[in-house]
PDB file of N, CA, C and O in Angstrom:
ATOM      1  N   MET F1429      26.594 293.137 110.888  1.00  0.00           N
ATOM      2  CA  MET F1429      27.273 292.362 110.196  1.00  0.00           C
ATOM      3  C   MET F1429      26.593 290.895 109.690  1.00  0.00           C
ATOM      4  O   MET F1429      26.022 290.635 110.339  1.00  0.00           O
ATOM      5  N   SER F1430      26.372 291.012 108.594  1.00  0.00           N
ATOM      6  CA  SER F1430      25.779 289.657 107.910  1.00  0.00           C
ATOM      7  C   SER F1430      26.396 288.547 108.275  1.00  0.00           C
ATOM      8  O   SER F1430      28.276 288.696 108.293  1.00  0.00           O
ATOM      9  N   ASP F1431      26.016 287.366 108.167  1.00  0.00           N
ATOM     10  CA  ASP F1431      26.738 286.143 108.093  1.00  0.00           C
ATOM     11  C   ASP F1431      27.954 286.229 106.836  1.00  0.00           C
ATOM     12  O   ASP F1431      28.883 285.771 107.543  1.00  0.00           O
ATOM     13  N   GLN F1432      27.399 286.377 105.970  1.00  0.00           N
ATOM     14  CA  GLN F1432      28.287 286.373 104.988  1.00  0.00           C
ATOM     15  C   GLN F1432      29.465 287.067 104.824  1.00  0.00           C
ATOM     16  O   GLN F1432      30.730 286.659 104.818  1.00  0.00           O
ATOM     17  N   ASP F1433      29.436 288.218 105.113  1.00  0.00           N
ATOM     18  CA  ASP F1433      30.321 289.392 105.402  1.00  0.00           C
ATOM     19  C   ASP F1433      31.422 289.166 106.770  1.00  0.00           C
ATOM     20  O   ASP F1433      32.606 289.045 106.912  1.00  0.00           O
ATOM     21  N   TYR F1434      30.617 288.250 107.763  1.00  0.00           N
ATOM     22  CA  TYR F1434      31.187 287.533 108.984  1.00  0.00           C
ATOM     23  C   TYR F1434      32.289 286.479 108.538  1.00  0.00           C
ATOM     24  O   TYR F1434      33.727 286.786 108.732  1.00  0.00           O
ATOM     25  N   GLU F1435      31.600 285.976 107.765  1.00  0.00           N
ATOM     26  CA  GLU F1435      32.699 284.548 106.971  1.00  0.00           C
ATOM     27  C   GLU F1435      33.497 285.079 106.392  1.00  0.00           C
ATOM     28  O   GLU F1435      34.589 284.741 106.472  1.00  0.00           O
ATOM     29  N   GLN F1436      33.343 285.971 105.639  1.00  0.00           N
ATOM     30  CA  GLN F1436      34.152 286.460 104.436  1.00  0.00           C
ATOM     31  C   GLN F1436      35.490 287.172 105.302  1.00  0.00           C
ATOM     32  O   GLN F1436      36.859 286.961 105.130  1.00  0.00           O
ATOM     33  N   GLU F1437      35.066 287.892 106.338  1.00  0.00           N
ATOM     34  CA  GLU F1437      36.263 288.843 107.049  1.00  0.00           C
ATOM     35  C   GLU F1437      37.009 287.604 108.076  1.00  0.00           C
ATOM     36  O   GLU F1437      37.987 287.924 107.834  1.00  0.00           O
ATOM     37  N   ARG F1438      36.195 286.760 108.281  1.00  0.00           N
ATOM     38  CA  ARG F1438      37.199 285.706 109.203  1.00  0.00           C
ATOM     39  C   ARG F1438      38.041 284.951 107.976  1.00  0.00           C
ATOM     40  O   ARG F1438      38.976 284.398 108.635  1.00  0.00           O
ATOM     41  N   GLN F1439      38.067 284.943 107.289  1.00  0.00           N
ATOM     42  CA  GLN F1439      38.937 284.194 106.074  1.00  0.00           C
ATOM     43  C   GLN F1439      39.715 285.041 105.565  1.00  0.00           C
ATOM     44  O   GLN F1439      40.746 284.516 104.452  1.00  0.00           O
ATOM     45  N   GLY F1440      40.000 286.073 105.949  1.00  0.00           N
ATOM     46  CA  GLY F1440      40.349 287.394 105.476  1.00  0.00           C
ATOM     47  C   GLY F1440      40.158 287.863 104.249  1.00  0.00           C
ATOM     48  O   GLY F1440      41.208 288.330 103.319  1.00  0.00           O
ATOM     49  N   GLY F1441      38.855 287.668 103.494  1.00  0.00           N
ATOM     50  CA  GLY F1441      38.429 288.273 102.422  1.00  0.00           C
ATOM     51  C   GLY F1441      37.938 289.465 102.395  1.00  0.00           C
ATOM     52  O   GLY F1441      37.074 289.984 101.207  1.00  0.00           O
ATOM     53  N   GLY F1442      37.842 290.408 103.109  1.00  0.00           N
ATOM     54  CA  GLY F1442      37.588 291.879 103.506  1.00  0.00           C
ATOM     55  C   GLY F1442      38.053 292.639 101.915  1.00  0.00           C
ATOM     56  O   GLY F1442      39.120 292.232 101.707  1.00  0.00           O
ATOM     57  N   SER F1443      37.468 293.819 101.760  1.00  0.00           N
ATOM     58  CA  SER F1443      37.357 294.316 101.001  1.00  0.00           C
ATOM     59  C   SER F1443      38.756 294.823 101.066  1.00  0.00           C
ATOM     60  O   SER F1443      39.333 295.464 100.342  1.00  0.00           O
ATOM     61  N   ASP F1444      39.028 295.254 102.277  1.00  0.00           N
ATOM     62  CA  ASP F1444      40.072 296.162 102.670  1.00  0.00           C
ATOM     63  C   ASP F1444      41.752 294.977 103.188  1.00  0.00           C
ATOM     64  O   ASP F1444      42.095 295.641 103.894  1.00  0.00           O
ATOM     65  N   ALA F1445      41.635 293.932 102.783  1.00  0.00           N
ATOM     66  CA  ALA F1445      42.532 293.471 102.905  1.00  0.00           C
ATOM     67  C   ALA F1445      44.070 293.444 102.813  1.00  0.00           C
ATOM     68  O   ALA F1445      45.163 293.410 103.451  1.00  0.00           O
ATOM     69  N   GLY F1446      44.160 294.652 101.741  1.00  0.00           N
ATOM     70  CA  GLY F1446      45.394 295.040 101.400  1.00  0.00           C
ATOM     71  C   GLY F1446      46.069 294.287 100.336  1.00  0.00           C
ATOM     72  O   GLY F1446      45.741 293.047 100.053  1.00  0.00           O
ATOM     73  N   PRO F1447      47.625 294.128  99.977  1.00  0.00           N
ATOM     74  CA  PRO F1447      48.462 293.332  99.189  1.00  0.00           C
ATOM     75  C   PRO F1447      48.752 292.349 100.116  1.00  0.00           C
ATOM     76  O   PRO F1447      48.677 292.301 101.240  1.00  0.00           O
ATOM     77  N   PRO F1448      49.226 291.110  99.476  1.00  0.00           N
ATOM     78  CA  PRO F1448      50.242 290.375 100.001  1.00  0.00           C
ATOM     79  C   PRO F1448      51.246 290.460 100.929  1.00  0.00           C
ATOM     80  O   PRO F1448      51.640 291.688 100.117  1.00  0.00           O
ATOM     81  N   ALA F1449      51.518 289.989 101.560  1.00  0.00           N
ATOM     82  CA  ALA F1449      52.705 290.391 102.547  1.00  0.00           C
ATOM     83  C   ALA F1449      54.068 290.313 101.933  1.00  0.00           C
ATOM     84  O   ALA F1449      54.645 290.942 101.762  1.00  0.00           O
ATOM     85  N   THR F1450      54.326 289.393 100.704  1.00  0.00           N
ATOM     86  CA  THR F1450      55.225 289.012  99.836  1.00  0.00           C
ATOM     87  C   THR F1450      54.861 288.927  98.656  1.00  0.00           C
ATOM     88  O   THR F1450      53.687 288.386  98.184  1.00  0.00           O
ATOM     89  N   ASP F1451      55.564 289.617  98.160  1.00  0.00           N
ATOM     90  CA  ASP F1451      55.526 289.872  96.647  1.00  0.00           C
ATOM     91  C   ASP F1451      56.159 288.096  95.915  1.00  0.00           C
ATOM     92  O   ASP F1451      57.055 287.679  96.383  1.00  0.00           O
ATOM     93  N   PRO F1452      55.197 287.763  94.939  1.00  0.00           N
ATOM     94  CA  PRO F1452      56.229 286.484  94.354  1.00  0.00           C
ATOM     95  C   PRO F1452      57.079 287.292  93.422  1.00  0.00           C
ATOM     96  O   PRO F1452      57.490 287.850  93.014  1.00  0.00           O
ATOM     97  N   PRO F1453      58.186 285.745  93.434  1.00  0.00           N
ATOM     98  CA  PRO F1453      59.465 286.008  93.125  1.00  0.00           C
ATOM     99  C   PRO F1453      59.383 286.471  91.361  1.00  0.00           C
ATOM    100  O   PRO F1453      58.770 285.428  91.054  1.00  0.00           O
ATOM    101  N   ASP F1454      60.415 287.515  90.924  1.00  0.00           N
ATOM    102  CA  ASP F1454      60.229 287.571  89.626  1.00  0.00           C
ATOM    103  C   ASP F1454      60.847 286.346  88.644  1.00  0.00           C
ATOM    104  O   ASP F1454      61.603 285.817  89.238  1.00  0.00           O
ATOM    105  N   ASP F1455      60.778 286.156  87.694  1.00  0.00           N
ATOM    106  CA  ASP F1455      61.418 285.194  86.622  1.00  0.00           C
ATOM    107  C   ASP F1455      62.680 284.967  86.883  1.00  0.00           C
ATOM    108  O   ASP F1455      63.274 283.939  86.822  1.00  0.00           O
ATOM    109  N   ASP F1456      63.620 286.201  86.712  1.00  0.00           N
ATOM    110  CA  ASP F1456      65.011 286.021  87.380  1.00  0.00           C
ATOM    111  C   ASP F1456      65.204 285.093  88.672  1.00  0.00           C
ATOM    112  O   ASP F1456      65.658 284.195  88.725  1.00  0.00           O
ATOM    113  N   MET F1457      64.809 285.701  89.453  1.00  0.00           N
ATOM    114  CA  MET F1457      64.850 285.075  90.852  1.00  0.00           C
ATOM    115  C   MET F1457      64.448 283.383  91.077  1.00  0.00           C
ATOM    116  O   MET F1457      65.274 282.619  91.619  1.00  0.00           O
ATOM    117  N   SER F1458      63.250 283.258  90.089  1.00  0.00           N
ATOM    118  CA  SER F1458      63.107 281.676  89.761  1.00  0.00           C
ATOM    119  C   SER F1458      63.794 280.918  89.219  1.00  0.00           C
ATOM    120  O   SER F1458      64.334 279.883  89.720  1.00  0.00           O
ATOM    121  N   ILE F1459      64.653 281.471  88.844  1.00  0.00           N
ATOM    122  CA  ILE F1459      65.529 280.627  87.696  1.00  0.00           C
ATOM    123  C   ILE F1459      67.040 280.632  88.757  1.00  0.00           C
ATOM    124  O   ILE F1459      67.358 279.427  88.615  1.00  0.00           O
ATOM    125  N   LYS F1460      67.480 281.501  89.206  1.00  0.00           N
ATOM    126  CA  LYS F1460      68.597 281.455  89.935  1.00  0.00           C
ATOM    127  C   LYS F1460      68.264 280.294  91.406  1.00  0.00           C
ATOM    128  O   LYS F1460      68.849 279.735  91.663  1.00  0.00           O
ATOM    129  N   ILE F1461      66.592 280.534  92.190  1.00  0.00           N
ATOM    130  CA  ILE F1461      66.525 279.491  92.964  1.00  0.00           C
ATOM    131  C   ILE F1461      66.496 278.199  92.226  1.00  0.00           C
ATOM    132  O   ILE F1461      66.980 277.234  92.646  1.00  0.00           O
ATOM    133  N   SER F1462      65.857 277.772  90.946  1.00  0.00           N
ATOM    134  CA  SER F1462      66.238 276.531  90.412  1.00  0.00           C
ATOM    135  C   SER F1462      67.577 275.999  90.582  1.00  0.00           C
ATOM    136  O   SER F1462      68.010 274.749  90.347  1.00  0.00           O
ATOM    137  N   GLN F1463      68.375 277.098  89.673  1.00  0.00           N
ATOM    138  CA  GLN F1463      69.783 277.066  89.650  1.00  0.00           C
ATOM    139  C   GLN F1463      70.814 276.140  90.778  1.00  0.00           C
ATOM    140  O   GLN F1463      71.780 275.732  90.835  1.00  0.00           O
ATOM    141  N   LEU F1464      70.161 277.140  92.122  1.00  0.00           N
ATOM    142  CA  LEU F1464      70.666 277.047  93.481  1.00  0.00           C
ATOM    143  C   LEU F1464      70.336 275.580  93.802  1.00  0.00           C
ATOM    144  O   LEU F1464      71.428 274.419  94.594  1.00  0.00           O
ATOM    145  N   LYS F1465      69.347 275.115  93.698  1.00  0.00           N
ATOM    146  CA  LYS F1465      68.862 273.956  93.950  1.00  0.00           C
ATOM    147  C   LYS F1465      69.320 272.613  92.981  1.00  0.00           C
ATOM    148  O   LYS F1465      69.797 271.512  93.804  1.00  0.00           O
ATOM    149  N   LYS F1466      69.566 272.871  91.537  1.00  0.00           N
ATOM    150  CA  LYS F1466      70.411 271.925  90.943  1.00  0.00           C
ATOM    151  C   LYS F1466      71.685 272.077  91.720  1.00  0.00           C
ATOM    152  O   LYS F1466      72.444 270.676  91.579  1.00  0.00           O
ATOM    153  N   LEU F1467      72.551 272.871  91.792  1.00  0.00           N
ATOM    154  CA  LEU F1467      73.662 272.852  91.926  1.00  0.00           C
ATOM    155  C   LEU F1467      73.935 272.364  93.748  1.00  0.00           C
ATOM    156  O   LEU F1467      74.699 271.314  93.766  1.00  0.00           O
ATOM    157  N   THR F1468      73.183 272.400  94.454  1.00  0.00           N
ATOM    158  CA  THR F1468      72.750 271.874  95.648  1.00  0.00           C
ATOM    159  C   THR F1468      73.212 270.174  95.436  1.00  0.00           C
ATOM    160  O   THR F1468      73.427 269.253  96.258  1.00  0.00           O
ATOM    161  N   GLU F1469      71.740 269.535  95.031  1.00  0.00           N
ATOM    162  CA  GLU F1469      71.860 268.386  94.187  1.00  0.00           C
ATOM    163  C   GLU F1469      72.811 267.583  93.741  1.00  0.00           C
ATOM    164  O   GLU F1469      73.249 266.429  94.170  1.00  0.00           O
ATOM    165  N   LEU F1470      73.854 268.186  92.844  1.00  0.00           N
ATOM    166  CA  LEU F1470      74.900 268.084  92.462  1.00  0.00           C
ATOM    167  C   LEU F1470      75.900 267.556  93.541  1.00  0.00           C
ATOM    168  O   LEU F1470      76.851 266.984  93.402  1.00  0.00           O
ATOM    169  N   LYS F1471      76.172 268.623  94.125  1.00  0.00           N
ATOM    170  CA  LYS F1471      76.612 268.520  95.477  1.00  0.00           C
ATOM    171  C   LYS F1471      76.579 267.407  96.376  1.00  0.00           C
ATOM    172  O   LYS F1471      77.684 266.411  96.622  1.00  0.00           O
ATOM    173  N   ALA F1472      75.676 267.009  96.690  1.00  0.00           N
ATOM    174  CA  ALA F1472      75.135 266.002  97.600  1.00  0.00           C
ATOM    175  C   ALA F1472      75.309 264.764  96.658  1.00  0.00           C
ATOM    176  O   ALA F1472      75.815 264.003  97.603  1.00  0.00           O
ATOM    177  N   GLN F1473      75.247 264.719  95.757  1.00  0.00           N
ATOM    178  CA  GLN F1473      75.246 263.565  94.460  1.00  0.00           C
ATOM    179  C   GLN F1473      77.334 263.449  94.228  1.00  0.00           C
ATOM    180  O   GLN F1473      77.179 262.275  94.149  1.00  0.00           O
ATOM    181  N   GLY F1474      77.492 264.303  95.301  1.00  0.00           N
ATOM    182  CA  GLY F1474      79.082 264.297  94.963  1.00  0.00           C
ATOM    183  C   GLY F1474      79.352 264.549  93.705  1.00  0.00           C
ATOM    184  O   GLY F1474      81.024 264.523  93.328  1.00  0.00           O
ATOM    185  N   ALA F1475      78.898 265.367  92.638  1.00  0.00           N
ATOM    186  CA  ALA F1475      79.534 266.009  91.253  1.00  0.00           C
ATOM    187  C   ALA F1475      80.008 267.229  91.359  1.00  0.00           C
ATOM    188  O   ALA F1475      81.141 267.149  90.360  1.00  0.00           O
ATOM    189  N   LEU F1476      79.955 268.100  92.508  1.00  0.00           N
ATOM    190  CA  LEU F1476      80.530 268.729  92.878  1.00  0.00           C
ATOM    191  C   LEU F1476      81.506 268.994  93.980  1.00  0.00           C
ATOM    192  O   LEU F1476      80.836 268.503  94.985  1.00  0.00           O
ATOM    193  N   THR F1477      82.402 269.697  93.859  1.00  0.00           N
ATOM    194  CA  THR F1477      83.289 269.571  95.344  1.00  0.00           C
ATOM    195  C   THR F1477      82.854 271.014  96.110  1.00  0.00           C
ATOM    196  O   THR F1477      82.145 271.296  95.343  1.00  0.00           O
ATOM    197  N   ASP F1478      83.015 270.976  97.540  1.00  0.00           N
ATOM    198  CA  ASP F1478      82.539 272.222  98.091  1.00  0.00           C
ATOM    199  C   ASP F1478      83.495 273.261  97.496  1.00  0.00           C
ATOM    200  O   ASP F1478      82.546 274.145  97.271  1.00  0.00           O
ATOM    201  N   ALA F1479      84.069 272.951  97.101  1.00  0.00           N
ATOM    202  CA  ALA F1479      85.156 274.255  96.164  1.00  0.00           C
ATOM    203  C   ALA F1479      84.605 275.023  95.249  1.00  0.00           C
ATOM    204  O   ALA F1479      84.071 276.053  95.069  1.00  0.00           O
ATOM    205  N   GLU F1480      84.062 273.841  94.432  1.00  0.00           N
ATOM    206  CA  GLU F1480      83.222 274.023  93.277  1.00  0.00           C
ATOM    207  C   GLU F1480      82.020 274.614  93.206  1.00  0.00           C
ATOM    208  O   GLU F1480      81.429 275.708  92.427  1.00  0.00           O
ATOM    209  N   PHE F1481      81.225 274.150  94.094  1.00  0.00           N
ATOM    210  CA  PHE F1481      80.026 274.328  94.431  1.00  0.00           C
ATOM    211  C   PHE F1481      79.835 275.891  95.032  1.00  0.00           C
ATOM    212  O   PHE F1481      78.974 276.766  94.305  1.00  0.00           O
ATOM    213  N   GLU F1482      80.575 276.176  96.066  1.00  0.00           N
ATOM    214  CA  GLU F1482      81.041 277.800  96.720  1.00  0.00           C
ATOM    215  C   GLU F1482      80.835 278.565  95.233  1.00  0.00           C
ATOM    216  O   GLU F1482      80.464 279.939  95.026  1.00  0.00           O
ATOM    217  N   ALA F1483      81.924 278.203  94.308  1.00  0.00           N
ATOM    218  CA  ALA F1483      82.262 279.054  93.181  1.00  0.00           C
ATOM    219  C   ALA F1483      80.961 279.288  92.455  1.00  0.00           C
ATOM    220  O   ALA F1483      81.075 279.963  91.860  1.00  0.00           O
ATOM    221  N   GLU F1484      80.855 278.082  92.171  1.00  0.00           N
ATOM    222  CA  GLU F1484      79.372 278.051  90.983  1.00  0.00           C
ATOM    223  C   GLU F1484      78.378 279.249  91.438  1.00  0.00           C
ATOM    224  O   GLU F1484      77.833 280.024  91.437  1.00  0.00           O
ATOM    225  N   LYS F1485      78.553 278.671  93.057  1.00  0.00           N
ATOM    226  CA  LYS F1485      76.742 279.581  93.679  1.00  0.00           C
ATOM    227  C   LYS F1485      76.852 280.848  93.714  1.00  0.00           C
ATOM    228  O   LYS F1485      76.619 281.905  93.257  1.00  0.00           O
ATOM    229  N   ARG F1486      78.634 281.434  94.205  1.00  0.00           N
ATOM    230  CA  ARG F1486      79.002 283.053  93.967  1.00  0.00           C
ATOM    231  C   ARG F1486      78.860 283.270  92.719  1.00  0.00           C
ATOM    232  O   ARG F1486      78.239 284.758  92.748  1.00  0.00           O
ATOM    233  N   LYS F1487      79.133 282.971  91.492  1.00  0.00           N
ATOM    234  CA  LYS F1487      79.002 283.247  90.553  1.00  0.00           C
ATOM    235  C   LYS F1487      77.454 283.345  89.922  1.00  0.00           C
ATOM    236  O   LYS F1487      76.940 284.537  89.488  1.00  0.00           O
ATOM    237  N   LEU F1488      76.422 283.036  90.491  1.00  0.00           N
ATOM    238  CA  LEU F1488      75.403 282.696  89.866  1.00  0.00           C
ATOM    239  C   LEU F1488      74.655 284.182  90.863  1.00  0.00           C
ATOM    240  O   LEU F1488      74.087 284.496  90.175  1.00  0.00           O
ATOM    241  N   LEU F1489      74.818 283.962  92.151  1.00  0.00           N
ATOM    242  CA  LEU F1489      74.264 285.186  92.616  1.00  0.00           C
ATOM    243  C   LEU F1489      74.852 286.565  92.786  1.00  0.00           C
ATOM    244  O   LEU F1489      73.948 287.443  92.788  1.00  0.00           O
ATOM    245  N   GLU F1490      76.009 286.602  91.932  1.00  0.00           N
ATOM    246  CA  GLU F1490      76.520 287.914  91.631  1.00  0.00           C
ATOM    247  C   GLU F1490      76.502 288.274  90.149  1.00  0.00           C
ATOM    248  O   GLU F1490      76.496 289.651  89.975  1.00  0.00           O
ATOM    249  N   SER F1491      75.497 287.109  89.727  1.00  0.00           N
ATOM    250  CA  SER F1491      74.802 287.426  87.805  1.00  0.00           C
ATOM    251  C   SER F1491      73.592 288.607  88.465  1.00  0.00           C
ATOM    252  O   SER F1491      73.577 288.657  89.254  1.00  0.00           O
TER     253      SER F1491
END
């Protein structure tokens, strides 16, 4: 094994590394995550009650 091969293998860049452990979230999931963060911010600011937050979160996750 050459030094270059060793370095590439050590850094996980070998040719048989395989696919990444997790797939990147799709666009729909990214949108939901963004909306959940916004709901959490609104709740923290006092703009939403606990009940309102839970209702909106449930609607978002069921869509």
